[in-house]
Amino acid sequence: DIQMTQSPSSLSASVGDRVTITCRASQTIATYLNWYQQKPGKAPELLIYDASTLQSGFASRFTGGGSGTDFTLTISSLQPEDSATYYCQQNYDNPLVTFGGGTKVEIK
Amino acid sequence: EVQLVESGGGLVQPGGSLRLSCAASGFSFSHYWMHWVRQAPGKGLVWVSRINSEGTDRNYAGSVKGRLTISRDNAKKTLYLQINGLRDEDTAMYYCATGAGNSGRLDDWGQGTLVTVSS
């Protein structure tokens, strides 16, 4: 199975800060990389797909990048409603898709 | 609007069985691949299983193969997950989700149903 490693596992930042989360795959996955946002007590939601395409309904302050084995999710100006856990997922090794361990984003 | 409503979770003794359901509405259920993903309390997301739109092609995570069966009834617009031989490690929130074709991307999710395995 392809292993997905996210860093950091958690972070705390202030409103307006630029925040970057990293996701690394154990082997190349081209751009078969998706990001999900999960707020406390809620189901995950698809945030970004194919590494960099923003899902409808999400703010443009969220951007995804990368290809191969290294990927990033950046929040350009952190807002209170962005407090959540973010997961990356590879769907290169379909159907054996795998998720990263998650990054919990908290607001200072 | 896509709606997915899971049910069937609860407290079950080790070794027991459960059938989870996911009722779909707001989209053409019979045209979509469907998935189950689970999340143990305080832990991350783990893909469990998927089924194609016709119900003829099924895949499972290696850790659950042989104990779980995914199925669907397109006439009832409902997805199922039968879990047998329940173990402590099956304790989790179980989510159903729509697939983007057969890509493995998970577009819409239900709110989940909680399965607790305990004696």
mmCIF file with all atom_site columns, C-alpha atoms in Angstrom:
data_model
loop_
_atom_site.group_PDB
_atom_site.id
_atom_site.type_symbol
_atom_site.label_atom_id
_atom_site.label_alt_id
_atom_site.label_comp_id
_atom_site.label_asym_id
_atom_site.label_entity_id
_atom_site.label_seq_id
_atom_site.pdbx_PDB_ins_code
_atom_site.Cartn_x
_atom_site.Cartn_y
_atom_site.Cartn_z
_atom_site.occupancy
_atom_site.B_iso_or_equiv
_atom_site.pdbx_formal_charge
_atom_site.auth_seq_id
_atom_site.auth_comp_id
_atom_site.auth_asym_id
_atom_site.auth_atom_id
_atom_site.pdbx_PDB_model_num
ATOM 1   C CA . ASP A 1 1   ? 0.000   0.000   0.000   1.00 0.00 ? 1   ASP A CA 1
ATOM 2   C CA . ILE A 1 2   ? 1.092   3.565   -0.634  1.00 0.00 ? 2   ILE A CA 1
ATOM 3   C CA . GLN A 1 3   ? 1.791   5.354   2.652   1.00 0.00 ? 3   GLN A CA 1
ATOM 4   C CA . MET A 1 4   ? 0.808   9.013   3.022   1.00 0.00 ? 4   MET A CA 1
ATOM 5   C CA . THR A 1 5   ? 2.649   11.091  5.622   1.00 0.00 ? 5   THR A CA 1
ATOM 6   C CA . GLN A 1 6   ? 1.349   14.487  6.662   1.00 0.00 ? 6   GLN A CA 1
ATOM 7   C CA . SER A 1 7   ? 3.201   17.149  8.567   1.00 0.00 ? 7   SER A CA 1
ATOM 8   C CA . PRO A 1 8   ? 2.758   18.711  10.950  1.00 0.00 ? 8   PRO A CA 1
ATOM 9   C CA . SER A 1 9   ? 0.218   16.597  12.822  1.00 0.00 ? 9   SER A CA 1
ATOM 10  C CA . SER A 1 10  ? -1.137  19.774  14.373  1.00 0.00 ? 10  SER A CA 1
ATOM 11  C CA . LEU A 1 11  ? -0.554  23.486  14.261  1.00 0.00 ? 11  LEU A CA 1
ATOM 12  C CA . SER A 1 12  ? -1.834  26.611  15.901  1.00 0.00 ? 12  SER A CA 1
ATOM 13  C CA . ALA A 1 13  ? -1.888  29.883  14.001  1.00 0.00 ? 13  ALA A CA 1
ATOM 14  C CA . SER A 1 14  ? -3.492  33.287  14.185  1.00 0.00 ? 14  SER A CA 1
ATOM 15  C CA . VAL A 1 15  ? -6.245  34.693  12.027  1.00 0.00 ? 15  VAL A CA 1
ATOM 16  C CA . GLY A 1 16  ? -4.683  36.089  8.881   1.00 0.00 ? 16  GLY A CA 1
ATOM 17  C CA . ASP A 1 17  ? -1.620  33.818  8.984   1.00 0.00 ? 17  ASP A CA 1
ATOM 18  C CA . ARG A 1 18  ? -0.448  31.848  5.998   1.00 0.00 ? 18  ARG A CA 1
ATOM 19  C CA . VAL A 1 19  ? -0.552  28.132  6.793   1.00 0.00 ? 19  VAL A CA 1
ATOM 20  C CA . THR A 1 20  ? 1.012   25.285  4.833   1.00 0.00 ? 20  THR A CA 1
ATOM 21  C CA . ILE A 1 21  ? 0.430   21.560  5.347   1.00 0.00 ? 21  ILE A CA 1
ATOM 22  C CA . THR A 1 22  ? 2.642   18.984  3.674   1.00 0.00 ? 22  THR A CA 1
ATOM 23  C CA . CYS A 1 23  ? 1.737   15.523  2.430   1.00 0.00 ? 23  CYS A CA 1
ATOM 24  C CA . ARG A 1 24  ? 4.336   13.046  1.215   1.00 0.00 ? 24  ARG A CA 1
ATOM 25  C CA . ALA A 1 25  ? 3.645   9.799   -0.626  1.00 0.00 ? 25  ALA A CA 1
ATOM 26  C CA . SER A 1 26  ? 5.818   6.710   -0.237  1.00 0.00 ? 26  SER A CA 1
ATOM 27  C CA . GLN A 1 27  ? 5.992   6.427   -4.040  1.00 0.00 ? 27  GLN A CA 1
ATOM 28  C CA . THR A 1 28  ? 5.146   8.627   -6.953  1.00 0.00 ? 28  THR A CA 1
ATOM 29  C CA . ILE A 1 29  ? 1.428   9.271   -7.418  1.00 0.00 ? 29  ILE A CA 1
ATOM 30  C CA . ALA A 1 30  ? 1.511   11.917  -10.185 1.00 0.00 ? 30  ALA A CA 1
ATOM 31  C CA . THR A 1 31  ? -1.300  14.299  -9.190  1.00 0.00 ? 31  THR A CA 1
ATOM 32  C CA . TYR A 1 32  ? -3.705  11.655  -7.858  1.00 0.00 ? 32  TYR A CA 1
ATOM 33  C CA . LEU A 1 33  ? -3.971  13.542  -4.585  1.00 0.00 ? 33  LEU A CA 1
ATOM 34  C CA . ASN A 1 34  ? -7.026  14.903  -2.845  1.00 0.00 ? 34  ASN A CA 1
ATOM 35  C CA . TRP A 1 35  ? -7.515  16.980  0.298   1.00 0.00 ? 35  TRP A CA 1
ATOM 36  C CA . TYR A 1 36  ? -10.459 16.742  2.681   1.00 0.00 ? 36  TYR A CA 1
ATOM 37  C CA . GLN A 1 37  ? -11.549 19.068  5.460   1.00 0.00 ? 37  GLN A CA 1
ATOM 38  C CA . GLN A 1 38  ? -13.211 17.632  8.556   1.00 0.00 ? 38  GLN A CA 1
ATOM 39  C CA . LYS A 1 39  ? -14.672 19.930  11.198  1.00 0.00 ? 39  LYS A CA 1
ATOM 40  C CA . PRO A 1 40  ? -15.241 18.591  14.722  1.00 0.00 ? 40  PRO A CA 1
ATOM 41  C CA . GLY A 1 41  ? -18.178 16.204  14.901  1.00 0.00 ? 41  GLY A CA 1
ATOM 42  C CA . LYS A 1 42  ? -18.802 16.438  11.161  1.00 0.00 ? 42  LYS A CA 1
ATOM 43  C CA . ALA A 1 43  ? -18.192 14.314  8.101   1.00 0.00 ? 43  ALA A CA 1
ATOM 44  C CA . PRO A 1 44  ? -15.197 15.037  5.884   1.00 0.00 ? 44  PRO A CA 1
ATOM 45  C CA . GLU A 1 45  ? -15.712 17.221  2.828   1.00 0.00 ? 45  GLU A CA 1
ATOM 46  C CA . LEU A 1 46  ? -13.748 17.160  -0.405  1.00 0.00 ? 46  LEU A CA 1
ATOM 47  C CA . LEU A 1 47  ? -11.697 20.339  -0.519  1.00 0.00 ? 47  LEU A CA 1
ATOM 48  C CA . ILE A 1 48  ? -9.180  19.934  -3.353  1.00 0.00 ? 48  ILE A CA 1
ATOM 49  C CA . TYR A 1 49  ? -8.848  17.225  -5.968  1.00 0.00 ? 49  TYR A CA 1
ATOM 50  C CA . ASP A 1 50  ? -6.231  16.276  -8.524  1.00 0.00 ? 50  ASP A CA 1
ATOM 51  C CA . ALA A 1 51  ? -3.690  18.036  -6.301  1.00 0.00 ? 51  ALA A CA 1
ATOM 52  C CA . SER A 1 52  ? -4.727  21.575  -7.183  1.00 0.00 ? 52  SER A CA 1
ATOM 53  C CA . THR A 1 53  ? -8.393  21.892  -8.237  1.00 0.00 ? 53  THR A CA 1
ATOM 54  C CA . LEU A 1 54  ? -10.534 23.642  -5.667  1.00 0.00 ? 54  LEU A CA 1
ATOM 55  C CA . GLN A 1 55  ? -13.907 22.016  -5.035  1.00 0.00 ? 55  GLN A CA 1
ATOM 56  C CA . SER A 1 56  ? -16.925 24.198  -5.589  1.00 0.00 ? 56  SER A CA 1
ATOM 57  C CA . GLY A 1 57  ? -18.089 26.033  -2.488  1.00 0.00 ? 57  GLY A CA 1
ATOM 58  C CA . PHE A 1 58  ? -14.696 26.528  -0.885  1.00 0.00 ? 58  PHE A CA 1
ATOM 59  C CA . ALA A 1 59  ? -12.910 29.847  -0.576  1.00 0.00 ? 59  ALA A CA 1
ATOM 60  C CA . SER A 1 60  ? -10.066 30.727  -2.915  1.00 0.00 ? 60  SER A CA 1
ATOM 61  C CA . ARG A 1 61  ? -7.689  31.128  0.033   1.00 0.00 ? 61  ARG A CA 1
ATOM 62  C CA . PHE A 1 62  ? -7.241  27.356  -0.138  1.00 0.00 ? 62  PHE A CA 1
ATOM 63  C CA . THR A 1 63  ? -4.676  26.220  -2.702  1.00 0.00 ? 63  THR A CA 1
ATOM 64  C CA . GLY A 1 64  ? -3.138  22.855  -3.409  1.00 0.00 ? 64  GLY A CA 1
ATOM 65  C CA . GLY A 1 65  ? 0.098   22.091  -5.168  1.00 0.00 ? 65  GLY A CA 1
ATOM 66  C CA . GLY A 1 66  ? 2.684   19.471  -5.915  1.00 0.00 ? 66  GLY A CA 1
ATOM 67  C CA . SER A 1 67  ? 3.120   16.336  -7.954  1.00 0.00 ? 67  SER A CA 1
ATOM 68  C CA . GLY A 1 68  ? 5.003   13.071  -7.733  1.00 0.00 ? 68  GLY A CA 1
ATOM 69  C CA . THR A 1 69  ? 5.581   12.472  -4.045  1.00 0.00 ? 69  THR A CA 1
ATOM 70  C CA . ASP A 1 70  ? 5.350   15.902  -2.397  1.00 0.00 ? 70  ASP A CA 1
ATOM 71  C CA . PHE A 1 71  ? 2.218   17.975  -2.019  1.00 0.00 ? 71  PHE A CA 1
ATOM 72  C CA . THR A 1 72  ? 1.065   21.029  -0.122  1.00 0.00 ? 72  THR A CA 1
ATOM 73  C CA . LEU A 1 73  ? -2.178  22.553  1.067   1.00 0.00 ? 73  LEU A CA 1
ATOM 74  C CA . THR A 1 74  ? -1.900  26.260  1.751   1.00 0.00 ? 74  THR A CA 1
ATOM 75  C CA . ILE A 1 75  ? -4.383  28.544  3.451   1.00 0.00 ? 75  ILE A CA 1
ATOM 76  C CA . SER A 1 76  ? -3.331  32.028  2.424   1.00 0.00 ? 76  SER A CA 1
ATOM 77  C CA . SER A 1 77  ? -5.095  33.920  5.190   1.00 0.00 ? 77  SER A CA 1
ATOM 78  C CA . LEU A 1 78  ? -6.371  31.717  8.016   1.00 0.00 ? 78  LEU A CA 1
ATOM 79  C CA . GLN A 1 79  ? -9.967  32.352  9.113   1.00 0.00 ? 79  GLN A CA 1
ATOM 80  C CA . PRO A 1 80  ? -11.766 31.163  12.258  1.00 0.00 ? 80  PRO A CA 1
ATOM 81  C CA . GLU A 1 81  ? -13.981 28.832  10.211  1.00 0.00 ? 81  GLU A CA 1
ATOM 82  C CA . ASP A 1 82  ? -10.881 27.020  8.905   1.00 0.00 ? 82  ASP A CA 1
ATOM 83  C CA . SER A 1 83  ? -10.394 25.327  12.259  1.00 0.00 ? 83  SER A CA 1
ATOM 84  C CA . ALA A 1 84  ? -10.539 21.667  11.248  1.00 0.00 ? 84  ALA A CA 1
ATOM 85  C CA . THR A 1 85  ? -8.517  18.565  10.548  1.00 0.00 ? 85  THR A CA 1
ATOM 86  C CA . TYR A 1 86  ? -7.199  18.226  7.013   1.00 0.00 ? 86  TYR A CA 1
ATOM 87  C CA . TYR A 1 87  ? -6.490  14.888  5.367   1.00 0.00 ? 87  TYR A CA 1
ATOM 88  C CA . CYS A 1 88  ? -4.682  14.096  2.144   1.00 0.00 ? 88  CYS A CA 1
ATOM 89  C CA . GLN A 1 89  ? -5.656  11.009  0.161   1.00 0.00 ? 89  GLN A CA 1
ATOM 90  C CA . GLN A 1 90  ? -3.995  9.251   -2.742  1.00 0.00 ? 90  GLN A CA 1
ATOM 91  C CA . ASN A 1 91  ? -6.160  7.649   -5.391  1.00 0.00 ? 91  ASN A CA 1
ATOM 92  C CA . TYR A 1 92  ? -3.280  6.596   -7.638  1.00 0.00 ? 92  TYR A CA 1
ATOM 93  C CA . ASP A 1 93  ? -3.372  3.045   -6.280  1.00 0.00 ? 93  ASP A CA 1
ATOM 94  C CA . ASN A 1 94  ? -7.089  2.766   -6.938  1.00 0.00 ? 94  ASN A CA 1
ATOM 95  C CA . PRO A 1 95  ? -9.035  1.016   -5.380  1.00 0.00 ? 95  PRO A CA 1
ATOM 96  C CA . LEU A 1 96  ? -6.573  0.809   -2.499  1.00 0.00 ? 96  LEU A CA 1
ATOM 97  C CA . VAL A 1 97  ? -6.818  4.495   -1.696  1.00 0.00 ? 97  VAL A CA 1
ATOM 98  C CA . THR A 1 98  ? -5.076  5.658   1.470   1.00 0.00 ? 98  THR A CA 1
ATOM 99  C CA . PHE A 1 99  ? -5.249  8.732   3.653   1.00 0.00 ? 99  PHE A CA 1
ATOM 100 C CA . GLY A 1 100 ? -2.639  10.687  5.505   1.00 0.00 ? 100 GLY A CA 1
ATOM 101 C CA . GLY A 1 101 ? -2.802  10.819  9.280   1.00 0.00 ? 101 GLY A CA 1
ATOM 102 C CA . GLY A 1 102 ? -4.366  14.267  9.319   1.00 0.00 ? 102 GLY A CA 1
ATOM 103 C CA . THR A 1 103 ? -3.315  17.757  10.351  1.00 0.00 ? 103 THR A CA 1
ATOM 104 C CA . LYS A 1 104 ? -5.320  19.524  13.021  1.00 0.00 ? 104 LYS A CA 1
ATOM 105 C CA . VAL A 1 105 ? -5.438  23.276  12.482  1.00 0.00 ? 105 VAL A CA 1
ATOM 106 C CA . GLU A 1 106 ? -6.320  25.404  15.476  1.00 0.00 ? 106 GLU A CA 1
ATOM 107 C CA . ILE A 1 107 ? -6.789  29.141  15.765  1.00 0.00 ? 107 ILE A CA 1
ATOM 108 C CA . LYS A 1 108 ? -4.736  30.930  18.406  1.00 0.00 ? 108 LYS A CA 1
ATOM 109 C CA . GLU B 2 1   ? -28.740 18.258  -3.255  1.00 0.00 ? 1   GLU B CA 1
ATOM 110 C CA . VAL B 2 2   ? -26.924 15.018  -2.503  1.00 0.00 ? 2   VAL B CA 1
ATOM 111 C CA . GLN B 2 3   ? -28.069 13.423  0.726   1.00 0.00 ? 3   GLN B CA 1
ATOM 112 C CA . LEU B 2 4   ? -26.585 10.300  2.274   1.00 0.00 ? 4   LEU B CA 1
ATOM 113 C CA . VAL B 2 5   ? -28.022 9.050   5.545   1.00 0.00 ? 5   VAL B CA 1
ATOM 114 C CA . GLU B 2 6   ? -26.347 6.158   7.323   1.00 0.00 ? 6   GLU B CA 1
ATOM 115 C CA . SER B 2 7   ? -28.066 3.962   9.898   1.00 0.00 ? 7   SER B CA 1
ATOM 116 C CA . GLY B 2 8   ? -27.700 0.611   11.595  1.00 0.00 ? 8   GLY B CA 1
ATOM 117 C CA . GLY B 2 9   ? -24.854 1.339   13.970  1.00 0.00 ? 9   GLY B CA 1
ATOM 118 C CA . GLY B 2 10  ? -24.948 0.587   17.671  1.00 0.00 ? 10  GLY B CA 1
ATOM 119 C CA . LEU B 2 11  ? -23.388 -1.346  20.517  1.00 0.00 ? 11  LEU B CA 1
ATOM 120 C CA . VAL B 2 12  ? -22.488 -4.905  19.593  1.00 0.00 ? 12  VAL B CA 1
ATOM 121 C CA . GLN B 2 13  ? -20.647 -7.655  21.431  1.00 0.00 ? 13  GLN B CA 1
ATOM 122 C CA . PRO B 2 14  ? -17.405 -9.039  20.006  1.00 0.00 ? 14  PRO B CA 1
ATOM 123 C CA . GLY B 2 15  ? -18.123 -11.729 17.468  1.00 0.00 ? 15  GLY B CA 1
ATOM 124 C CA . GLY B 2 16  ? -21.485 -10.238 16.575  1.00 0.00 ? 16  GLY B CA 1
ATOM 125 C CA . SER B 2 17  ? -22.786 -8.927  13.257  1.00 0.00 ? 17  SER B CA 1
ATOM 126 C CA . LEU B 2 18  ? -24.299 -5.712  11.967  1.00 0.00 ? 18  LEU B CA 1
ATOM 127 C CA . ARG B 2 19  ? -25.694 -4.439  8.712   1.00 0.00 ? 19  ARG B CA 1
ATOM 128 C CA . LEU B 2 20  ? -25.179 -0.768  8.041   1.00 0.00 ? 20  LEU B CA 1
ATOM 129 C CA . SER B 2 21  ? -27.358 1.104   5.560   1.00 0.00 ? 21  SER B CA 1
ATOM 130 C CA . CYS B 2 22  ? -26.859 4.293   3.609   1.00 0.00 ? 22  CYS B CA 1
ATOM 131 C CA . ALA B 2 23  ? -29.982 5.840   2.090   1.00 0.00 ? 23  ALA B CA 1
ATOM 132 C CA . ALA B 2 24  ? -29.293 8.093   -0.882  1.00 0.00 ? 24  ALA B CA 1
ATOM 133 C CA . SER B 2 25  ? -31.305 10.909  -2.389  1.00 0.00 ? 25  SER B CA 1
ATOM 134 C CA . GLY B 2 26  ? -30.830 13.960  -4.582  1.00 0.00 ? 26  GLY B CA 1
ATOM 135 C CA . PHE B 2 27  ? -28.767 12.252  -7.280  1.00 0.00 ? 27  PHE B CA 1
ATOM 136 C CA . SER B 2 28  ? -28.875 9.297   -9.675  1.00 0.00 ? 28  SER B CA 1
ATOM 137 C CA . PHE B 2 29  ? -27.745 6.673   -7.188  1.00 0.00 ? 29  PHE B CA 1
ATOM 138 C CA . SER B 2 30  ? -27.680 3.846   -9.734  1.00 0.00 ? 30  SER B CA 1
ATOM 139 C CA . HIS B 2 31  ? -25.010 5.654   -11.779 1.00 0.00 ? 31  HIS B CA 1
ATOM 140 C CA . TYR B 2 32  ? -22.473 6.073   -8.991  1.00 0.00 ? 32  TYR B CA 1
ATOM 141 C CA . TRP B 2 33  ? -19.730 4.011   -7.449  1.00 0.00 ? 33  TRP B CA 1
ATOM 142 C CA . MET B 2 34  ? -20.184 4.039   -3.681  1.00 0.00 ? 34  MET B CA 1
ATOM 143 C CA . HIS B 2 35  ? -17.701 3.685   -0.828  1.00 0.00 ? 35  HIS B CA 1
ATOM 144 C CA . TRP B 2 36  ? -17.490 3.023   2.896   1.00 0.00 ? 36  TRP B CA 1
ATOM 145 C CA . VAL B 2 37  ? -14.845 4.771   4.997   1.00 0.00 ? 37  VAL B CA 1
ATOM 146 C CA . ARG B 2 38  ? -14.400 4.367   8.726   1.00 0.00 ? 38  ARG B CA 1
ATOM 147 C CA . GLN B 2 39  ? -12.849 6.448   11.478  1.00 0.00 ? 39  GLN B CA 1
ATOM 148 C CA . ALA B 2 40  ? -11.987 5.078   14.898  1.00 0.00 ? 40  ALA B CA 1
ATOM 149 C CA . PRO B 2 41  ? -12.578 7.510   17.770  1.00 0.00 ? 41  PRO B CA 1
ATOM 150 C CA . GLY B 2 42  ? -9.930  10.238  17.687  1.00 0.00 ? 42  GLY B CA 1
ATOM 151 C CA . LYS B 2 43  ? -8.173  8.632   14.735  1.00 0.00 ? 43  LYS B CA 1
ATOM 152 C CA . GLY B 2 44  ? -7.846  9.181   10.997  1.00 0.00 ? 44  GLY B CA 1
ATOM 153 C CA . LEU B 2 45  ? -9.810  8.064   7.969   1.00 0.00 ? 45  LEU B CA 1
ATOM 154 C CA . VAL B 2 46  ? -9.518  4.533   6.625   1.00 0.00 ? 46  VAL B CA 1
ATOM 155 C CA . TRP B 2 47  ? -11.046 3.403   3.341   1.00 0.00 ? 47  TRP B CA 1
ATOM 156 C CA . VAL B 2 48  ? -12.958 0.149   3.784   1.00 0.00 ? 48  VAL B CA 1
ATOM 157 C CA . SER B 2 49  ? -14.780 -0.874  0.622   1.00 0.00 ? 49  SER B CA 1
ATOM 158 C CA . ARG B 2 50  ? -16.329 0.200   -2.659  1.00 0.00 ? 50  ARG B CA 1
ATOM 159 C CA . ILE B 2 51  ? -18.889 -1.117  -5.125  1.00 0.00 ? 51  ILE B CA 1
ATOM 160 C CA . ASN B 2 52  ? -19.581 -0.201  -8.724  1.00 0.00 ? 52  ASN B CA 1
ATOM 161 C CA . SER B 2 53  ? -22.841 1.268   -9.949  1.00 0.00 ? 53  SER B CA 1
ATOM 162 C CA . GLU B 2 54  ? -24.324 -2.084  -11.009 1.00 0.00 ? 54  GLU B CA 1
ATOM 163 C CA . GLY B 2 55  ? -23.249 -3.885  -7.862  1.00 0.00 ? 55  GLY B CA 1
ATOM 164 C CA . THR B 2 56  ? -21.143 -6.380  -9.783  1.00 0.00 ? 56  THR B CA 1
ATOM 165 C CA . ASP B 2 57  ? -17.640 -5.233  -8.826  1.00 0.00 ? 57  ASP B CA 1
ATOM 166 C CA . ARG B 2 58  ? -16.532 -4.970  -5.186  1.00 0.00 ? 58  ARG B CA 1
ATOM 167 C CA . ASN B 2 59  ? -13.232 -4.137  -3.520  1.00 0.00 ? 59  ASN B CA 1
ATOM 168 C CA . TYR B 2 60  ? -12.132 -4.304  0.116   1.00 0.00 ? 60  TYR B CA 1
ATOM 169 C CA . ALA B 2 61  ? -9.260  -3.119  2.242   1.00 0.00 ? 61  ALA B CA 1
ATOM 170 C CA . GLY B 2 62  ? -6.984  -5.994  3.130   1.00 0.00 ? 62  GLY B CA 1
ATOM 171 C CA . SER B 2 63  ? -7.574  -5.535  6.844   1.00 0.00 ? 63  SER B CA 1
ATOM 172 C CA . VAL B 2 64  ? -11.305 -6.309  6.541   1.00 0.00 ? 64  VAL B CA 1
ATOM 173 C CA . LYS B 2 65  ? -11.424 -8.729  3.644   1.00 0.00 ? 65  LYS B CA 1
ATOM 174 C CA . GLY B 2 66  ? -13.507 -11.783 4.405   1.00 0.00 ? 66  GLY B CA 1
ATOM 175 C CA . ARG B 2 67  ? -15.533 -10.200 7.214   1.00 0.00 ? 67  ARG B CA 1
ATOM 176 C CA . LEU B 2 68  ? -17.225 -7.351  5.381   1.00 0.00 ? 68  LEU B CA 1
ATOM 177 C CA . THR B 2 69  ? -19.627 -7.468  2.467   1.00 0.00 ? 69  THR B CA 1
ATOM 178 C CA . ILE B 2 70  ? -20.683 -4.403  0.534   1.00 0.00 ? 70  ILE B CA 1
ATOM 179 C CA . SER B 2 71  ? -23.879 -4.461  -1.479  1.00 0.00 ? 71  SER B CA 1
ATOM 180 C CA . ARG B 2 72  ? -26.482 -2.148  -2.895  1.00 0.00 ? 72  ARG B CA 1
ATOM 181 C CA . ASP B 2 73  ? -30.119 -2.025  -3.932  1.00 0.00 ? 73  ASP B CA 1
ATOM 182 C CA . ASN B 2 74  ? -30.492 0.513   -6.713  1.00 0.00 ? 74  ASN B CA 1
ATOM 183 C CA . ALA B 2 75  ? -34.287 0.274   -6.657  1.00 0.00 ? 75  ALA B CA 1
ATOM 184 C CA . LYS B 2 76  ? -34.240 1.329   -3.004  1.00 0.00 ? 76  LYS B CA 1
ATOM 185 C CA . LYS B 2 77  ? -31.325 3.744   -3.520  1.00 0.00 ? 77  LYS B CA 1
ATOM 186 C CA . THR B 2 78  ? -29.556 2.166   -0.599  1.00 0.00 ? 78  THR B CA 1
ATOM 187 C CA . LEU B 2 79  ? -26.008 1.013   0.060   1.00 0.00 ? 79  LEU B CA 1
ATOM 188 C CA . TYR B 2 80  ? -25.208 -1.660  2.646   1.00 0.00 ? 80  TYR B CA 1
ATOM 189 C CA . LEU B 2 81  ? -22.254 -2.925  4.626   1.00 0.00 ? 81  LEU B CA 1
ATOM 190 C CA . GLN B 2 82  ? -22.535 -6.272  6.388   1.00 0.00 ? 82  GLN B CA 1
ATOM 191 C CA . ILE B 2 83  ? -19.928 -6.719  9.110   1.00 0.00 ? 83  ILE B CA 1
ATOM 192 C CA . ASN B 2 84  ? -19.420 -10.160 10.634  1.00 0.00 ? 84  ASN B CA 1
ATOM 193 C CA . GLY B 2 85  ? -17.149 -11.333 13.423  1.00 0.00 ? 85  GLY B CA 1
ATOM 194 C CA . LEU B 2 86  ? -16.980 -7.874  14.957  1.00 0.00 ? 86  LEU B CA 1
ATOM 195 C CA . ARG B 2 87  ? -13.760 -7.035  16.796  1.00 0.00 ? 87  ARG B CA 1
ATOM 196 C CA . ASP B 2 88  ? -12.781 -4.230  19.145  1.00 0.00 ? 88  ASP B CA 1
ATOM 197 C CA . GLU B 2 89  ? -10.849 -2.609  16.307  1.00 0.00 ? 89  GLU B CA 1
ATOM 198 C CA . ASP B 2 90  ? -14.044 -2.300  14.248  1.00 0.00 ? 90  ASP B CA 1
ATOM 199 C CA . THR B 2 91  ? -15.260 0.345   16.686  1.00 0.00 ? 91  THR B CA 1
ATOM 200 C CA . ALA B 2 92  ? -15.577 3.435   14.504  1.00 0.00 ? 92  ALA B CA 1
ATOM 201 C CA . MET B 2 93  ? -17.794 5.912   12.762  1.00 0.00 ? 93  MET B CA 1
ATOM 202 C CA . TYR B 2 94  ? -18.720 4.465   9.388   1.00 0.00 ? 94  TYR B CA 1
ATOM 203 C CA . TYR B 2 95  ? -19.284 6.895   6.537   1.00 0.00 ? 95  TYR B CA 1
ATOM 204 C CA . CYS B 2 96  ? -20.706 6.207   3.111   1.00 0.00 ? 96  CYS B CA 1
ATOM 205 C CA . ALA B 2 97  ? -19.540 8.373   0.240   1.00 0.00 ? 97  ALA B CA 1
ATOM 206 C CA . THR B 2 98  ? -20.096 8.812   -3.470  1.00 0.00 ? 98  THR B CA 1
ATOM 207 C CA . GLY B 2 99  ? -17.243 8.073   -5.802  1.00 0.00 ? 99  GLY B CA 1
ATOM 208 C CA . ALA B 2 100 ? -16.173 10.228  -8.724  1.00 0.00 ? 100 ALA B CA 1
ATOM 209 C CA . GLY B 2 101 ? -16.507 7.558   -11.384 1.00 0.00 ? 101 GLY B CA 1
ATOM 210 C CA . ASN B 2 102 ? -14.192 4.731   -10.399 1.00 0.00 ? 102 ASN B CA 1
ATOM 211 C CA . SER B 2 103 ? -11.381 7.130   -9.531  1.00 0.00 ? 103 SER B CA 1
ATOM 212 C CA . GLY B 2 104 ? -11.346 6.606   -5.783  1.00 0.00 ? 104 GLY B CA 1
ATOM 213 C CA . ARG B 2 105 ? -12.048 10.250  -5.123  1.00 0.00 ? 105 ARG B CA 1
ATOM 214 C CA . LEU B 2 106 ? -14.834 10.694  -2.562  1.00 0.00 ? 106 LEU B CA 1
ATOM 215 C CA . ASP B 2 107 ? -17.095 13.554  -3.500  1.00 0.00 ? 107 ASP B CA 1
ATOM 216 C CA . ASP B 2 108 ? -20.026 13.555  -1.057  1.00 0.00 ? 108 ASP B CA 1
ATOM 217 C CA . TRP B 2 109 ? -20.231 12.024  2.380   1.00 0.00 ? 109 TRP B CA 1
ATOM 218 C CA . GLY B 2 110 ? -22.965 11.065  4.804   1.00 0.00 ? 110 GLY B CA 1
ATOM 219 C CA . GLN B 2 111 ? -22.889 12.027  8.484   1.00 0.00 ? 111 GLN B CA 1
ATOM 220 C CA . GLY B 2 112 ? -21.896 8.564   9.591   1.00 0.00 ? 112 GLY B CA 1
ATOM 221 C CA . THR B 2 113 ? -23.188 5.839   11.884  1.00 0.00 ? 113 THR B CA 1
ATOM 222 C CA . LEU B 2 114 ? -21.280 4.783   14.993  1.00 0.00 ? 114 LEU B CA 1
ATOM 223 C CA . VAL B 2 115 ? -20.422 1.153   15.614  1.00 0.00 ? 115 VAL B CA 1
ATOM 224 C CA . THR B 2 116 ? -19.177 0.268   19.093  1.00 0.00 ? 116 THR B CA 1
ATOM 225 C CA . VAL B 2 117 ? -17.859 -3.210  19.761  1.00 0.00 ? 117 VAL B CA 1
ATOM 226 C CA . SER B 2 118 ? -17.740 -3.998  23.452  1.00 0.00 ? 118 SER B CA 1
ATOM 227 C CA . SER B 2 119 ? -18.727 -6.703  25.880  1.00 0.00 ? 119 SER B CA 1
#
